[in-house]
Amino acid sequence: QSALTQPASVSGSPGQSITISCTGTTSDIGAFYYVSWYQQQPGKAPQLILYDVTNRPSGVSHRFSGSRSGSTASLTISGLQTEDEADYFCCSYTSRSTFVFGPGTKVSVL
Amino acid sequence: QVQLQESGPGLVKPSETLSLTCTVSGGSISDSFWSWVRQPPGKGLEWIANIHYKGDTYYNPSLEGRVAISLDTSKSECSLKLGSVTAADTAVYFCVRLNRYGGGWSVFDNWGQGTLVTVSS
C-alpha cells in the first residue's frame, strides 16, 4: 500500500491560518470517512487531534479543523501559535482493512 | 486513563526476531483493538498491525509474513514479533489503542511513549 502524500513543511506567522493537505486514493481517503490527524512534538509520542475527518477529541483546541474533498483531506490550524510548531501526520483506513499514514508535515511558526 | 508501556530489547541482530511487549494498565484490554506503529529515526509513521481481543488480526501487507501480533488478556499484554530483521527495521515502536468513537474502529487515541529498537550486529 502506498503512503498518503503531505507537504514536507508549512509555515506561517502567529495569528495566521495554515492548511495541510493529505492526498490519498479512492481506496482510502476517497472511500472512507475514517481520516485522522496526529500532532507530534519532538521526542514525544503522537497525539490525536482530529478523527473521522472533522471531529475533535475532548480537550483539543477549536483552532484545529478538518475537511475532505474527494481523495484529499485537509487540516487547518487557525490563529497559529508558537505551541503549534510540531510534525503533523494524517492517517486513513483503507479498503484492505489496513491503515496508512502520510509522511508528515513540519509546521513552523515564523 | 489507559496507559501503555512498551518493553523489549533495544538492540537486535540482523536476521533475528524482534520481540516487544505492551502492558496495558488503567483500563480493560477487552474494550478495543490494539496496534503497533513504528517510526524510523527522522521519518514518518508506519502502521504495522492491529488485533482485537476476540482474535481478529490485520497486518501491513509490506510486513506480512514476517510479523505477528498477539494478546494475553490474562496479563493485559499485547505482543509484537518481527522476524528476519534488517537495518531498515530500526525504529521507535509505539503500542497504540485503536478505538471507535461512534463510527468504525478508526481512531488511534492512546499511544505509549515508544521504545527504540536498533538492528545492528
PDB file of C-alpha atoms in Angstrom:
ATOM      1  CA  GLN A   1       0.000   0.000   0.000  1.00  0.00           C
ATOM      2  CA  SER A   2       1.269   3.497  -0.798  1.00  0.00           C
ATOM      3  CA  ALA A   3       1.648   6.149   1.844  1.00  0.00           C
ATOM      4  CA  LEU A   4      -0.509   9.219   1.720  1.00  0.00           C
ATOM      5  CA  THR A   5       1.030  12.430   0.356  1.00  0.00           C
ATOM      6  CA  GLN A   6       1.660  15.515   2.505  1.00  0.00           C
ATOM      7  CA  PRO A   7       3.807  18.628   2.006  1.00  0.00           C
ATOM      8  CA  ALA A   8       7.119  18.348   3.823  1.00  0.00           C
ATOM      9  CA  SER A   9       6.721  21.697   5.537  1.00  0.00           C
ATOM     10  CA  VAL A  10       4.279  24.545   6.025  1.00  0.00           C
ATOM     11  CA  SER A  11       4.965  27.812   7.812  1.00  0.00           C
ATOM     12  CA  GLY A  12       3.016  30.819   8.967  1.00  0.00           C
ATOM     13  CA  SER A  13       3.143  33.829  11.238  1.00  0.00           C
ATOM     14  CA  PRO A  14       1.452  33.937  14.638  1.00  0.00           C
ATOM     15  CA  GLY A  15      -2.266  34.535  14.232  1.00  0.00           C
ATOM     16  CA  GLN A  16      -2.392  33.361  10.641  1.00  0.00           C
ATOM     17  CA  SER A  17      -4.171  30.263   9.338  1.00  0.00           C
ATOM     18  CA  ILE A  18      -2.402  27.423   7.579  1.00  0.00           C
ATOM     19  CA  THR A  19      -3.703  24.345   5.809  1.00  0.00           C
ATOM     20  CA  ILE A  20      -2.006  20.984   5.427  1.00  0.00           C
ATOM     21  CA  SER A  21      -3.197  18.709   2.654  1.00  0.00           C
ATOM     22  CA  CYS A  22      -3.196  14.921   2.694  1.00  0.00           C
ATOM     23  CA  THR A  23      -3.774  13.183  -0.624  1.00  0.00           C
ATOM     24  CA  GLY A  24      -4.705   9.554  -0.974  1.00  0.00           C
ATOM     25  CA  THR A  25      -6.684   7.442  -3.396  1.00  0.00           C
ATOM     26  CA  THR A  26     -10.177   6.140  -3.985  1.00  0.00           C
ATOM     27  CA  SER A  27      -9.170   3.118  -1.875  1.00  0.00           C
ATOM     28  CA  ASP A  28      -8.502   5.101   1.281  1.00  0.00           C
ATOM     29  CA  ILE A  29      -9.365   8.776   1.819  1.00  0.00           C
ATOM     30  CA  GLY A  30     -11.751   8.799  -1.117  1.00  0.00           C
ATOM     31  CA  ALA A  31     -13.613   5.734   0.130  1.00  0.00           C
ATOM     32  CA  PHE A  32     -13.985   6.213   3.870  1.00  0.00           C
ATOM     33  CA  TYR A  33     -14.674   8.970   6.341  1.00  0.00           C
ATOM     34  CA  TYR A  34     -12.004   7.489   8.599  1.00  0.00           C
ATOM     35  CA  VAL A  35      -9.266  10.105   8.315  1.00  0.00           C
ATOM     36  CA  SER A  36      -7.451  11.155  11.464  1.00  0.00           C
ATOM     37  CA  TRP A  37      -4.700  13.645  12.231  1.00  0.00           C
ATOM     38  CA  TYR A  38      -1.919  13.470  14.818  1.00  0.00           C
ATOM     39  CA  GLN A  39       0.394  16.088  16.255  1.00  0.00           C
ATOM     40  CA  GLN A  40       3.879  15.042  17.309  1.00  0.00           C
ATOM     41  CA  GLN A  41       6.175  17.249  19.353  1.00  0.00           C
ATOM     42  CA  PRO A  42       9.911  16.452  19.233  1.00  0.00           C
ATOM     43  CA  GLY A  43      10.786  13.366  21.239  1.00  0.00           C
ATOM     44  CA  LYS A  44       7.159  12.667  22.120  1.00  0.00           C
ATOM     45  CA  ALA A  45       4.514  10.195  21.016  1.00  0.00           C
ATOM     46  CA  PRO A  46       1.912  11.410  18.505  1.00  0.00           C
ATOM     47  CA  GLN A  47      -1.346  12.792  19.885  1.00  0.00           C
ATOM     48  CA  LEU A  48      -4.753  12.586  18.239  1.00  0.00           C
ATOM     49  CA  ILE A  49      -6.133  15.992  17.201  1.00  0.00           C
ATOM     50  CA  LEU A  50      -8.862  15.103  14.675  1.00  0.00           C
ATOM     51  CA  TYR A  51     -10.767  11.925  13.824  1.00  0.00           C
ATOM     52  CA  ASP A  52     -13.345  10.922  11.228  1.00  0.00           C
ATOM     53  CA  VAL A  53     -12.234  13.891   9.067  1.00  0.00           C
ATOM     54  CA  THR A  54     -13.788  16.707  11.088  1.00  0.00           C
ATOM     55  CA  ASN A  55     -14.198  15.668  14.731  1.00  0.00           C
ATOM     56  CA  ARG A  56     -12.093  16.977  17.598  1.00  0.00           C
ATOM     57  CA  PRO A  57     -11.492  14.853  20.695  1.00  0.00           C
ATOM     58  CA  SER A  58     -12.262  16.428  24.027  1.00  0.00           C
ATOM     59  CA  GLY A  59      -9.554  18.874  25.041  1.00  0.00           C
ATOM     60  CA  VAL A  60      -8.292  19.696  21.553  1.00  0.00           C
ATOM     61  CA  SER A  61      -8.367  23.363  20.598  1.00  0.00           C
ATOM     62  CA  HIS A  62     -11.132  24.636  18.308  1.00  0.00           C
ATOM     63  CA  ARG A  63      -8.349  26.181  16.220  1.00  0.00           C
ATOM     64  CA  PHE A  64      -7.871  22.765  14.629  1.00  0.00           C
ATOM     65  CA  SER A  65     -10.383  21.836  11.945  1.00  0.00           C
ATOM     66  CA  GLY A  66     -10.592  19.280   9.166  1.00  0.00           C
ATOM     67  CA  SER A  67     -12.248  18.703   5.835  1.00  0.00           C
ATOM     68  CA  ARG A  68     -12.238  16.330   2.892  1.00  0.00           C
ATOM     69  CA  SER A  69     -12.768  16.745  -0.835  1.00  0.00           C
ATOM     70  CA  GLY A  70     -12.554  13.646  -2.982  1.00  0.00           C
ATOM     71  CA  SER A  71      -9.357  11.805  -2.082  1.00  0.00           C
ATOM     72  CA  THR A  72      -7.750  14.763  -0.327  1.00  0.00           C
ATOM     73  CA  ALA A  73      -8.175  15.593   3.347  1.00  0.00           C
ATOM     74  CA  SER A  74      -7.043  18.836   4.919  1.00  0.00           C
ATOM     75  CA  LEU A  75      -6.114  20.076   8.362  1.00  0.00           C
ATOM     76  CA  THR A  76      -6.441  23.800   9.061  1.00  0.00           C
ATOM     77  CA  ILE A  77      -4.853  25.486  12.031  1.00  0.00           C
ATOM     78  CA  SER A  78      -6.368  28.900  12.716  1.00  0.00           C
ATOM     79  CA  GLY A  79      -4.829  31.602  14.859  1.00  0.00           C
ATOM     80  CA  LEU A  80      -1.410  29.972  14.627  1.00  0.00           C
ATOM     81  CA  GLN A  81       0.522  29.899  17.906  1.00  0.00           C
ATOM     82  CA  THR A  82       4.139  29.082  18.682  1.00  0.00           C
ATOM     83  CA  GLU A  83       2.980  25.982  20.561  1.00  0.00           C
ATOM     84  CA  ASP A  84       1.617  24.637  17.260  1.00  0.00           C
ATOM     85  CA  GLU A  85       5.155  24.045  15.983  1.00  0.00           C
ATOM     86  CA  ALA A  86       5.272  20.279  15.533  1.00  0.00           C
ATOM     87  CA  ASP A  87       5.004  17.496  12.989  1.00  0.00           C
ATOM     88  CA  TYR A  88       1.520  16.617  11.761  1.00  0.00           C
ATOM     89  CA  PHE A  89       0.557  13.228  10.330  1.00  0.00           C
ATOM     90  CA  CYS A  90      -2.615  12.203   8.557  1.00  0.00           C
ATOM     91  CA  CYS A  91      -3.907   8.640   8.608  1.00  0.00           C
ATOM     92  CA  SER A  92      -6.628   6.812   6.700  1.00  0.00           C
ATOM     93  CA  TYR A  93      -8.377   3.479   6.859  1.00  0.00           C
ATOM     94  CA  THR A  94      -8.172   1.556   3.585  1.00  0.00           C
ATOM     95  CA  SER A  95     -10.260  -0.850   1.548  1.00  0.00           C
ATOM     96  CA  ARG A  96      -7.922  -3.687   2.613  1.00  0.00           C
ATOM     97  CA  SER A  97      -8.890  -3.167   6.282  1.00  0.00           C
ATOM     98  CA  THR A  98      -5.478  -1.667   6.918  1.00  0.00           C
ATOM     99  CA  PHE A  99      -4.236   1.810   7.835  1.00  0.00           C
ATOM    100  CA  VAL A 100      -1.876   4.110   6.002  1.00  0.00           C
ATOM    101  CA  PHE A 101      -0.102   7.236   7.290  1.00  0.00           C
ATOM    102  CA  GLY A 102       1.210  10.272   5.486  1.00  0.00           C
ATOM    103  CA  PRO A 103       4.924  11.146   5.700  1.00  0.00           C
ATOM    104  CA  GLY A 104       4.275  14.072   7.998  1.00  0.00           C
ATOM    105  CA  THR A 105       4.348  17.857   7.667  1.00  0.00           C
ATOM    106  CA  LYS A 106       6.600  20.063   9.752  1.00  0.00           C
ATOM    107  CA  VAL A 107       4.803  23.228  10.840  1.00  0.00           C
ATOM    108  CA  SER A 108       6.942  26.242  11.618  1.00  0.00           C
ATOM    109  CA  VAL A 109       5.729  29.461  13.210  1.00  0.00           C
ATOM    110  CA  LEU A 110       7.773  32.355  11.860  1.00  0.00           C
TER     111      LEU A 110
ATOM    112  CA  GLN B   1      -6.910   6.871  31.759  1.00  0.00           C
ATOM    113  CA  VAL B   2      -5.427   3.901  29.950  1.00  0.00           C
ATOM    114  CA  GLN B   3      -1.641   3.761  29.989  1.00  0.00           C
ATOM    115  CA  LEU B   4       0.514   1.786  27.596  1.00  0.00           C
ATOM    116  CA  GLN B   5       4.113   0.772  28.280  1.00  0.00           C
ATOM    117  CA  GLU B   6       6.332  -0.879  25.708  1.00  0.00           C
ATOM    118  CA  SER B   7       9.219  -3.099  26.709  1.00  0.00           C
ATOM    119  CA  GLY B   8      11.803  -5.275  24.987  1.00  0.00           C
ATOM    120  CA  PRO B   9      15.412  -5.398  23.806  1.00  0.00           C
ATOM    121  CA  GLY B  10      16.788  -2.154  22.447  1.00  0.00           C
ATOM    122  CA  LEU B  11      19.261  -3.954  20.190  1.00  0.00           C
ATOM    123  CA  VAL B  12      18.554  -6.839  17.829  1.00  0.00           C
ATOM    124  CA  LYS B  13      20.981  -8.518  15.441  1.00  0.00           C
ATOM    125  CA  PRO B  14      20.231  -8.687  11.698  1.00  0.00           C
ATOM    126  CA  SER B  15      18.237 -11.766  10.644  1.00  0.00           C
ATOM    127  CA  GLU B  16      16.978 -12.319  14.194  1.00  0.00           C
ATOM    128  CA  THR B  17      13.479 -11.762  15.599  1.00  0.00           C
ATOM    129  CA  LEU B  18      12.399  -8.523  17.254  1.00  0.00           C
ATOM    130  CA  SER B  19      10.061  -9.134  20.209  1.00  0.00           C
ATOM    131  CA  LEU B  20       8.193  -6.382  22.045  1.00  0.00           C
ATOM    132  CA  THR B  21       5.536  -6.365  24.757  1.00  0.00           C
ATOM    133  CA  CYS B  22       2.998  -3.683  25.585  1.00  0.00           C
ATOM    134  CA  THR B  23       1.483  -3.667  29.067  1.00  0.00           C
ATOM    135  CA  VAL B  24      -1.951  -2.066  29.327  1.00  0.00           C
ATOM    136  CA  SER B  25      -2.988  -0.535  32.639  1.00  0.00           C
ATOM    137  CA  GLY B  26      -5.862   1.617  33.834  1.00  0.00           C
ATOM    138  CA  GLY B  27      -8.391   0.005  31.528  1.00  0.00           C
ATOM    139  CA  SER B  28      -9.605  -3.236  30.014  1.00  0.00           C
ATOM    140  CA  ILE B  29      -7.702  -4.857  27.192  1.00  0.00           C
ATOM    141  CA  SER B  30     -11.027  -6.320  26.067  1.00  0.00           C
ATOM    142  CA  ASP B  31     -12.524  -2.938  25.121  1.00  0.00           C
ATOM    143  CA  SER B  32     -10.602  -2.104  21.972  1.00  0.00           C
ATOM    144  CA  PHE B  33      -8.298  -3.039  19.180  1.00  0.00           C
ATOM    145  CA  TRP B  34      -4.572  -2.824  19.944  1.00  0.00           C
ATOM    146  CA  SER B  35      -1.967  -1.746  17.418  1.00  0.00           C
ATOM    147  CA  TRP B  36       1.711  -1.311  16.751  1.00  0.00           C
ATOM    148  CA  VAL B  37       3.029   1.667  14.804  1.00  0.00           C
ATOM    149  CA  ARG B  38       6.696   2.370  14.130  1.00  0.00           C
ATOM    150  CA  GLN B  39       8.767   5.413  13.224  1.00  0.00           C
ATOM    151  CA  PRO B  40      12.297   5.163  11.809  1.00  0.00           C
ATOM    152  CA  PRO B  41      14.586   7.900  13.127  1.00  0.00           C
ATOM    153  CA  GLY B  42      13.721  11.223  11.493  1.00  0.00           C
ATOM    154  CA  LYS B  43      10.993   9.674   9.356  1.00  0.00           C
ATOM    155  CA  GLY B  44       7.228   9.203   9.302  1.00  0.00           C
ATOM    156  CA  LEU B  45       4.841   6.771  10.940  1.00  0.00           C
ATOM    157  CA  GLU B  46       4.156   3.277   9.611  1.00  0.00           C
ATOM    158  CA  TRP B  47       1.214   1.177  10.768  1.00  0.00           C
ATOM    159  CA  ILE B  48       2.282  -2.415  11.485  1.00  0.00           C
ATOM    160  CA  ALA B  49      -0.687  -4.418  12.790  1.00  0.00           C
ATOM    161  CA  ASN B  50      -3.959  -4.487  14.756  1.00  0.00           C
ATOM    162  CA  ILE B  51      -5.510  -7.121  16.994  1.00  0.00           C
ATOM    163  CA  HIS B  52      -8.903  -7.350  18.687  1.00  0.00           C
ATOM    164  CA  TYR B  53      -9.388  -9.266  21.931  1.00  0.00           C
ATOM    165  CA  LYS B  54     -11.686 -11.653  20.064  1.00  0.00           C
ATOM    166  CA  GLY B  55      -8.713 -12.588  17.901  1.00  0.00           C
ATOM    167  CA  ASP B  56      -9.175 -10.631  14.665  1.00  0.00           C
ATOM    168  CA  THR B  57      -5.787  -9.582  13.307  1.00  0.00           C
ATOM    169  CA  TYR B  58      -4.775  -7.256  10.490  1.00  0.00           C
ATOM    170  CA  TYR B  59      -1.282  -6.689   9.099  1.00  0.00           C
ATOM    171  CA  ASN B  60       0.528  -4.208   6.901  1.00  0.00           C
ATOM    172  CA  PRO B  61       0.895  -6.032   3.562  1.00  0.00           C
ATOM    173  CA  SER B  62       4.502  -4.878   3.292  1.00  0.00           C
ATOM    174  CA  LEU B  63       5.371  -6.746   6.503  1.00  0.00           C
ATOM    175  CA  GLU B  64       3.023  -9.709   6.252  1.00  0.00           C
ATOM    176  CA  GLY B  65       4.886 -12.974   6.535  1.00  0.00           C
ATOM    177  CA  ARG B  66       7.435 -11.524   8.959  1.00  0.00           C
ATOM    178  CA  VAL B  67       5.141 -10.087  11.618  1.00  0.00           C
ATOM    179  CA  ALA B  68       2.829 -11.491  14.278  1.00  0.00           C
ATOM    180  CA  ILE B  69       0.692  -9.674  16.845  1.00  0.00           C
ATOM    181  CA  SER B  70      -0.902 -11.364  19.843  1.00  0.00           C
ATOM    182  CA  LEU B  71      -2.806 -10.623  23.040  1.00  0.00           C
ATOM    183  CA  ASP B  72      -2.548 -12.139  26.502  1.00  0.00           C
ATOM    184  CA  THR B  73      -5.715 -10.919  28.175  1.00  0.00           C
ATOM    185  CA  SER B  74      -4.784 -12.549  31.496  1.00  0.00           C
ATOM    186  CA  LYS B  75      -1.702 -10.331  31.680  1.00  0.00           C
ATOM    187  CA  SER B  76      -3.202  -7.319  29.830  1.00  0.00           C
ATOM    188  CA  GLU B  77      -0.359  -7.529  27.348  1.00  0.00           C
ATOM    189  CA  CYS B  78      -0.082  -7.082  23.599  1.00  0.00           C
ATOM    190  CA  SER B  79       2.987  -8.510  21.879  1.00  0.00           C
ATOM    191  CA  LEU B  80       4.709  -7.978  18.565  1.00  0.00           C
ATOM    192  CA  LYS B  81       7.173 -10.260  16.824  1.00  0.00           C
ATOM    193  CA  LEU B  82       9.000  -9.226  13.650  1.00  0.00           C
ATOM    194  CA  GLY B  83      11.282 -11.792  12.045  1.00  0.00           C
ATOM    195  CA  SER B  84      14.294 -11.599   9.728  1.00  0.00           C
ATOM    196  CA  VAL B  85      15.024  -8.026  10.731  1.00  0.00           C
ATOM    197  CA  THR B  86      17.373  -5.729   8.846  1.00  0.00           C
ATOM    198  CA  ALA B  87      18.684  -2.231   9.473  1.00  0.00           C
ATOM    199  CA  ALA B  88      15.526  -0.935   7.782  1.00  0.00           C
ATOM    200  CA  ASP B  89      13.542  -2.161  10.793  1.00  0.00           C
ATOM    201  CA  THR B  90      15.392   0.215  13.126  1.00  0.00           C
ATOM    202  CA  ALA B  91      12.688   2.453  14.554  1.00  0.00           C
ATOM    203  CA  VAL B  92      10.788   3.663  17.580  1.00  0.00           C
ATOM    204  CA  TYR B  93       7.959   1.177  18.074  1.00  0.00           C
ATOM    205  CA  PHE B  94       4.728   2.516  19.570  1.00  0.00           C
ATOM    206  CA  CYS B  95       1.948   0.496  21.168  1.00  0.00           C
ATOM    207  CA  VAL B  96      -1.366   2.203  20.407  1.00  0.00           C
ATOM    208  CA  ARG B  97      -5.021   1.740  21.289  1.00  0.00           C
ATOM    209  CA  LEU B  98      -7.340   1.728  18.268  1.00  0.00           C
ATOM    210  CA  ASN B  99     -10.732   2.946  19.394  1.00  0.00           C
ATOM    211  CA  ARG B 100     -14.182   3.549  17.993  1.00  0.00           C
ATOM    212  CA  TYR B 101     -15.781   6.952  18.533  1.00  0.00           C
ATOM    213  CA  GLY B 102     -19.232   6.125  17.249  1.00  0.00           C
ATOM    214  CA  GLY B 103     -18.142   5.148  13.768  1.00  0.00           C
ATOM    215  CA  GLY B 104     -15.732   2.396  12.817  1.00  0.00           C
ATOM    216  CA  TRP B 105     -12.584   1.269  14.583  1.00  0.00           C
ATOM    217  CA  SER B 106     -10.537   4.128  13.190  1.00  0.00           C
ATOM    218  CA  VAL B 107      -9.076   6.269  15.957  1.00  0.00           C
ATOM    219  CA  PHE B 108      -5.574   5.801  17.359  1.00  0.00           C
ATOM    220  CA  ASP B 109      -6.401   7.612  20.580  1.00  0.00           C
ATOM    221  CA  ASN B 110      -3.890   6.418  23.143  1.00  0.00           C
ATOM    222  CA  TRP B 111      -0.166   5.990  22.483  1.00  0.00           C
ATOM    223  CA  GLY B 112       2.628   4.509  24.548  1.00  0.00           C
ATOM    224  CA  GLN B 113       5.829   6.507  24.883  1.00  0.00           C
ATOM    225  CA  GLY B 114       7.562   4.260  22.343  1.00  0.00           C
ATOM    226  CA  THR B 115      10.691   2.176  22.511  1.00  0.00           C
ATOM    227  CA  LEU B 116      13.700   2.464  20.207  1.00  0.00           C
ATOM    228  CA  VAL B 117      14.846  -0.782  18.624  1.00  0.00           C
ATOM    229  CA  THR B 118      18.117  -0.741  16.745  1.00  0.00           C
ATOM    230  CA  VAL B 119      19.033  -3.531  14.354  1.00  0.00           C
ATOM    231  CA  SER B 120      22.787  -3.914  14.263  1.00  0.00           C
ATOM    232  CA  SER B 121      25.438  -6.557  14.641  1.00  0.00           C
TER     233      SER B 121
END
